[in-house]
Amino acid sequence: QHLAPKMQPLAGIKLMLTAGPTREPLDPVRFLSNHSSGKMGFALAAAAAALGAEVTLVSGPVALATPAGVTRIDVESARQMHQAVMRHIGSQHIFVACAAVADYAPRTVAEQKIKKTDSDTLVIELTKNPDIVAEVAALPGKPFTVGFAAETRDVEKYARDKLSRKGLDMIAANDVSLAGQGFNSDDNALTVFWPAGRAELPLAGKTELARHLMTLIAEKYNETH
Ligand code: CTP
Ligand code: CA
């Protein structure tokens, strides 16, 4: 990965990503989570490193190897991911939130394994987790902040709503209702929105798609900095 300087539009840039799912503990042996594989985030970390960035990857539990030249911080819960990001965000130029962060966590974590009872129902109370990307985008001197939106309908409406509500510079949206796209699949297509425009990144393997998206992020970052 020794590209000529022109080919390294992120040389000297510190870029942090989140990737993978989070696990929200219920008791010592159980958690709530989701099907995120982390593939897109890890592919983006590799693409950013290839473009010359100094990359920090904050990752939930995934079965993936760390890309060459990338610094990895492993976390489990959304709260741990939030802490790890906030500890290091001050020095970052670009932040890309690719993780499928659990929106809610069990309000209490039982100290002992929860036992089955005679009742046919069990109620678990949840509390909202911090919104990591929104908090980063609200920081004074915030980094160029990129979010993701996985939607099952009204993709543009919900993505643009997240872009403005969270104060993001860019959002990459995918329609997870389409077959063979998104969460656990190897191929994906994205529509990228920023306040003044949009771009379509056609269906491709996550490695190629990550290269396209990271090149677009570098272009927009360099236009504004
Ligand atoms: N995100 C985050 N912290 C959270 C929840 C989401 O940083 N606690 C980030 C994701 O990494 C993603 C973006 O926010 O970049 C959008 O996530 P998404 O789940 O689509 O948005 P929500 O605001 O949680 O809305 P909803 O789940 O209701 O669609
Ligand atoms: Ca969510």
Tab-separated table of C-alpha atoms and ligand atoms in Angstrom:
chain	number	residue	atom	x	y	z
A	1	GLN	CA	0.000	0.000	0.000
A	2	HIS	CA	2.646	2.492	-1.109
A	3	LEU	CA	0.578	4.751	-3.323
A	4	ALA	CA	2.023	7.911	-4.842
A	5	PRO	CA	1.274	11.043	-2.741
A	6	LYS	CA	-1.536	12.112	-5.117
A	7	MET	CA	-3.168	8.744	-4.527
A	8	GLN	CA	-3.046	9.289	-0.746
A	9	PRO	CA	-5.685	11.995	-0.202
A	10	LEU	CA	-5.861	11.076	3.509
A	11	ALA	CA	-2.116	11.346	4.241
A	12	GLY	CA	-1.619	13.031	7.644
A	13	ILE	CA	-5.314	12.580	8.501
A	14	LYS	CA	-6.467	10.834	11.680
A	15	LEU	CA	-9.648	8.875	11.039
A	16	MET	CA	-11.704	6.952	13.598
A	17	LEU	CA	-14.368	4.379	12.757
A	18	THR	CA	-16.860	2.347	14.741
A	19	ALA	CA	-17.804	-1.093	13.422
A	20	GLY	CA	-19.736	-4.242	14.225
A	21	PRO	CA	-22.610	-4.853	16.612
A	22	THR	CA	-22.736	-4.050	20.308
A	23	ARG	CA	-23.738	-6.492	23.057
A	24	GLU	CA	-25.980	-5.263	25.860
A	25	PRO	CA	-25.667	-7.563	28.887
A	26	LEU	CA	-28.744	-8.947	30.639
A	27	ASP	CA	-27.032	-11.243	33.123
A	28	PRO	CA	-23.624	-13.007	33.313
A	29	VAL	CA	-24.478	-15.342	30.403
A	30	ARG	CA	-26.866	-13.360	28.158
A	31	PHE	CA	-26.983	-10.239	26.005
A	32	LEU	CA	-29.089	-8.376	23.429
A	33	SER	CA	-27.378	-7.806	20.080
A	34	ASN	CA	-27.935	-7.724	16.295
A	35	HIS	CA	-26.715	-9.402	13.091
A	36	SER	CA	-24.051	-6.851	12.085
A	37	SER	CA	-20.930	-8.686	10.825
A	38	GLY	CA	-18.613	-5.647	10.938
A	39	LYS	CA	-17.503	-6.339	7.334
A	40	MET	CA	-18.351	-2.870	5.997
A	41	GLY	CA	-16.583	-1.062	8.852
A	42	PHE	CA	-13.472	-3.229	8.566
A	43	ALA	CA	-13.409	-2.759	4.761
A	44	LEU	CA	-13.690	1.019	5.298
A	45	ALA	CA	-10.825	0.935	7.830
A	46	ALA	CA	-8.641	-0.907	5.296
A	47	ALA	CA	-9.629	1.542	2.534
A	48	ALA	CA	-8.843	4.560	4.742
A	49	ALA	CA	-5.424	3.137	5.653
A	50	ALA	CA	-4.691	2.520	1.933
A	51	LEU	CA	-5.508	6.189	1.240
A	52	GLY	CA	-2.892	7.213	3.826
A	53	ALA	CA	-4.998	7.854	6.950
A	54	GLU	CA	-3.896	7.005	10.483
A	55	VAL	CA	-6.842	4.750	11.381
A	56	THR	CA	-8.347	3.862	14.777
A	57	LEU	CA	-11.077	1.219	14.630
A	58	VAL	CA	-13.408	0.871	17.632
A	59	SER	CA	-15.006	-2.513	17.154
A	60	GLY	CA	-17.781	-4.489	18.766
A	61	PRO	CA	-17.484	-8.299	18.873
A	62	VAL	CA	-16.785	-9.554	15.333
A	63	ALA	CA	-14.959	-12.502	13.752
A	64	LEU	CA	-12.647	-10.439	11.526
A	65	ALA	CA	-8.896	-9.844	11.327
A	66	THR	CA	-7.602	-6.307	11.950
A	67	PRO	CA	-6.613	-4.676	8.616
A	68	ALA	CA	-2.879	-3.945	8.202
A	69	GLY	CA	-1.735	-0.674	9.759
A	70	VAL	CA	-4.986	-0.123	11.691
A	71	THR	CA	-5.119	0.449	15.477
A	72	ARG	CA	-8.010	-1.532	16.939
A	73	ILE	CA	-9.866	-0.988	20.222
A	74	ASP	CA	-12.248	-3.831	21.157
A	75	VAL	CA	-15.447	-3.084	23.074
A	76	GLU	CA	-18.666	-4.956	23.836
A	77	SER	CA	-21.501	-2.648	24.882
A	78	ALA	CA	-22.712	0.647	23.403
A	79	ARG	CA	-21.600	2.412	26.600
A	80	GLN	CA	-18.088	0.990	26.256
A	81	MET	CA	-18.031	2.017	22.573
A	82	HIS	CA	-19.168	5.522	23.559
A	83	GLN	CA	-16.387	5.766	26.189
A	84	ALA	CA	-13.666	4.540	23.823
A	85	VAL	CA	-14.742	7.001	21.102
A	86	MET	CA	-14.987	9.984	23.472
A	87	ARG	CA	-11.544	9.234	24.955
A	88	HIS	CA	-9.829	9.517	21.560
A	89	ILE	CA	-12.068	11.770	19.450
A	90	GLY	CA	-10.312	15.056	20.346
A	91	SER	CA	-7.411	14.411	17.970
A	92	GLN	CA	-9.441	13.002	15.045
A	93	HIS	CA	-10.061	14.789	11.725
A	94	ILE	CA	-12.717	12.369	10.432
A	95	PHE	CA	-15.213	10.121	12.275
A	96	VAL	CA	-17.151	7.370	10.484
A	97	ALA	CA	-19.909	5.647	12.482
A	98	CYS	CA	-20.432	2.279	10.856
A	99	ALA	CA	-21.348	0.303	13.984
A	100	ALA	CA	-24.850	-1.103	14.474
A	101	VAL	CA	-25.105	0.326	17.978
A	102	ALA	CA	-27.939	-1.081	20.091
A	103	ASP	CA	-30.424	1.735	20.677
A	104	TYR	CA	-31.398	0.377	24.109
A	105	ALA	CA	-29.761	-1.681	26.864
A	106	PRO	CA	-31.327	-3.612	29.766
A	107	ARG	CA	-31.855	-1.115	32.592
A	108	THR	CA	-30.208	-3.427	35.095
A	109	VAL	CA	-27.750	-6.281	34.647
A	110	ALA	CA	-28.635	-9.191	36.924
A	111	GLU	CA	-25.672	-10.284	39.020
A	112	GLN	CA	-26.736	-13.918	38.794
A	113	LYS	CA	-28.169	-15.851	35.859
A	114	ILE	CA	-31.887	-15.025	35.458
A	115	LYS	CA	-33.895	-18.163	36.333
A	116	LYS	CA	-36.919	-19.430	34.436
A	117	THR	CA	-40.111	-19.020	36.478
A	118	ASP	CA	-43.659	-20.427	36.323
A	119	SER	CA	-44.849	-17.301	34.492
A	120	ASP	CA	-45.240	-17.562	30.697
A	121	THR	CA	-43.986	-14.027	30.183
A	122	LEU	CA	-40.903	-12.068	31.185
A	123	VAL	CA	-40.659	-8.283	30.924
A	124	ILE	CA	-37.258	-6.673	30.418
A	125	GLU	CA	-36.992	-2.926	30.919
A	126	LEU	CA	-34.625	-1.101	28.567
A	127	THR	CA	-33.020	2.325	28.707
A	128	LYS	CA	-31.732	4.359	25.760
A	129	ASN	CA	-28.019	4.222	24.953
A	130	PRO	CA	-26.035	7.370	24.137
A	131	ASP	CA	-26.121	8.303	20.421
A	132	ILE	CA	-22.391	8.226	19.707
A	133	VAL	CA	-22.367	9.817	16.247
A	134	ALA	CA	-24.772	12.604	17.281
A	135	GLU	CA	-22.608	13.395	20.298
A	136	VAL	CA	-19.451	13.522	18.174
A	137	ALA	CA	-21.162	15.788	15.618
A	138	ALA	CA	-22.173	18.172	18.423
A	139	LEU	CA	-18.623	18.610	19.766
A	140	PRO	CA	-17.003	22.026	19.431
A	141	GLY	CA	-14.356	21.665	16.691
A	142	LYS	CA	-16.039	18.452	15.626
A	143	PRO	CA	-14.401	16.114	13.125
A	144	PHE	CA	-15.899	15.639	9.639
A	145	THR	CA	-18.634	13.217	10.706
A	146	VAL	CA	-20.118	10.451	8.573
A	147	GLY	CA	-23.040	8.256	9.608
A	148	PHE	CA	-24.829	5.234	8.182
A	149	ALA	CA	-28.523	4.551	7.847
A	150	ALA	CA	-29.935	1.096	7.219
A	151	GLU	CA	-33.567	1.533	6.264
A	152	THR	CA	-36.365	-0.758	5.129
A	153	ARG	CA	-38.472	2.019	3.498
A	154	ASP	CA	-38.428	5.742	2.583
A	155	VAL	CA	-34.623	5.592	2.431
A	156	GLU	CA	-33.961	9.201	1.323
A	157	LYS	CA	-36.482	10.709	3.737
A	158	TYR	CA	-35.110	8.878	6.799
A	159	ALA	CA	-31.463	9.312	5.747
A	160	ARG	CA	-31.808	13.071	5.167
A	161	ASP	CA	-33.691	13.347	8.444
A	162	LYS	CA	-30.784	11.644	10.289
A	163	LEU	CA	-28.257	13.827	8.405
A	164	SER	CA	-29.837	17.045	9.670
A	165	ARG	CA	-31.120	15.851	13.075
A	166	LYS	CA	-27.707	14.451	14.089
A	167	GLY	CA	-25.760	17.327	12.472
A	168	LEU	CA	-23.734	15.006	10.215
A	169	ASP	CA	-21.582	16.068	7.256
A	170	MET	CA	-22.496	12.971	5.252
A	171	ILE	CA	-24.674	9.855	5.542
A	172	ALA	CA	-24.435	6.553	3.655
A	173	ALA	CA	-27.803	4.879	3.333
A	174	ASN	CA	-28.702	1.399	2.248
A	175	ASP	CA	-32.032	-0.222	1.601
A	176	VAL	CA	-31.907	-3.418	3.652
A	177	SER	CA	-35.296	-4.499	2.268
A	178	LEU	CA	-33.583	-5.351	-1.062
A	179	ALA	CA	-32.407	-8.955	-1.394
A	180	GLY	CA	-28.686	-9.630	-1.010
A	181	GLN	CA	-27.827	-6.241	0.473
A	182	GLY	CA	-26.770	-4.898	3.813
A	183	PHE	CA	-26.277	-6.414	7.230
A	184	ASN	CA	-24.846	-9.889	6.742
A	185	SER	CA	-24.328	-10.005	2.996
A	186	ASP	CA	-21.057	-9.561	1.101
A	187	ASP	CA	-22.466	-7.189	-1.531
A	188	ASN	CA	-24.004	-3.827	-0.867
A	189	ALA	CA	-25.160	-0.650	-2.613
A	190	LEU	CA	-25.257	2.787	-0.972
A	191	THR	CA	-26.811	6.158	-1.620
A	192	VAL	CA	-24.722	8.875	-0.019
A	193	PHE	CA	-26.298	12.181	1.025
A	194	TRP	CA	-24.674	15.412	2.188
A	195	PRO	CA	-26.386	18.755	2.693
A	196	ALA	CA	-25.769	19.963	-0.877
A	197	GLY	CA	-25.813	16.756	-2.884
A	198	ARG	CA	-25.932	13.011	-3.274
A	199	ALA	CA	-24.098	10.127	-4.957
A	200	GLU	CA	-25.092	6.593	-5.905
A	201	LEU	CA	-22.542	3.875	-5.202
A	202	PRO	CA	-23.770	0.837	-7.169
A	203	LEU	CA	-23.958	-2.752	-5.903
A	204	ALA	CA	-20.436	-4.102	-5.355
A	205	GLY	CA	-18.415	-6.257	-3.000
A	206	LYS	CA	-17.798	-4.537	0.334
A	207	THR	CA	-14.062	-4.067	-0.451
A	208	GLU	CA	-14.766	-2.172	-3.675
A	209	LEU	CA	-17.706	-0.291	-2.201
A	210	ALA	CA	-15.571	0.755	0.781
A	211	ARG	CA	-12.901	2.119	-1.585
A	212	HIS	CA	-15.534	4.190	-3.408
A	213	LEU	CA	-17.091	5.535	-0.224
A	214	MET	CA	-13.729	6.359	1.395
A	215	THR	CA	-12.605	8.171	-1.778
A	216	LEU	CA	-15.824	10.229	-1.667
A	217	ILE	CA	-15.301	10.994	2.051
A	218	ALA	CA	-11.707	12.123	1.312
A	219	GLU	CA	-12.944	14.333	-1.560
A	220	LYS	CA	-15.650	16.036	0.526
A	221	TYR	CA	-13.325	16.392	3.538
A	222	ASN	CA	-10.599	17.976	1.415
A	223	GLU	CA	-13.142	20.348	-0.223
A	224	THR	CA	-14.091	21.772	3.150
A	225	HIS	CA	-10.739	21.724	5.042
B	1	CTP	N1	-25.457	5.457	16.021
B	1	CTP	C1	-24.602	5.761	17.065
B	1	CTP	N2	-25.006	5.541	18.355
B	1	CTP	C2	-26.212	5.025	18.620
B	1	CTP	C3	-27.083	4.705	17.559
B	1	CTP	C4	-26.686	4.934	16.265
B	1	CTP	O1	-23.492	6.233	16.821
B	1	CTP	N3	-26.557	4.827	19.890
B	1	CTP	C5	-25.034	5.748	14.644
B	1	CTP	C6	-24.850	4.538	13.756
B	1	CTP	O2	-23.533	4.047	13.849
B	1	CTP	C7	-25.156	5.109	12.390
B	1	CTP	C8	-26.169	6.204	12.658
B	1	CTP	O3	-26.056	6.494	14.048
B	1	CTP	O4	-24.038	5.745	11.823
B	1	CTP	C9	-27.575	5.856	12.355
B	1	CTP	O5	-27.967	4.694	13.036
B	1	CTP	P1	-29.464	4.242	12.965
B	1	CTP	O6	-29.679	3.051	13.838
B	1	CTP	O7	-29.858	4.147	11.518
B	1	CTP	O8	-30.189	5.551	13.556
B	1	CTP	P2	-31.058	5.777	14.823
B	1	CTP	O9	-30.930	7.228	15.142
B	1	CTP	O10	-30.702	4.814	15.906
B	1	CTP	O11	-32.526	5.543	14.298
B	1	CTP	P3	-33.405	4.193	14.074
B	1	CTP	O12	-32.635	3.017	14.618
B	1	CTP	O13	-34.673	4.466	14.806
B	1	CTP	O14	-33.618	4.119	12.574
B	2	CA	CA	-30.714	2.546	15.722
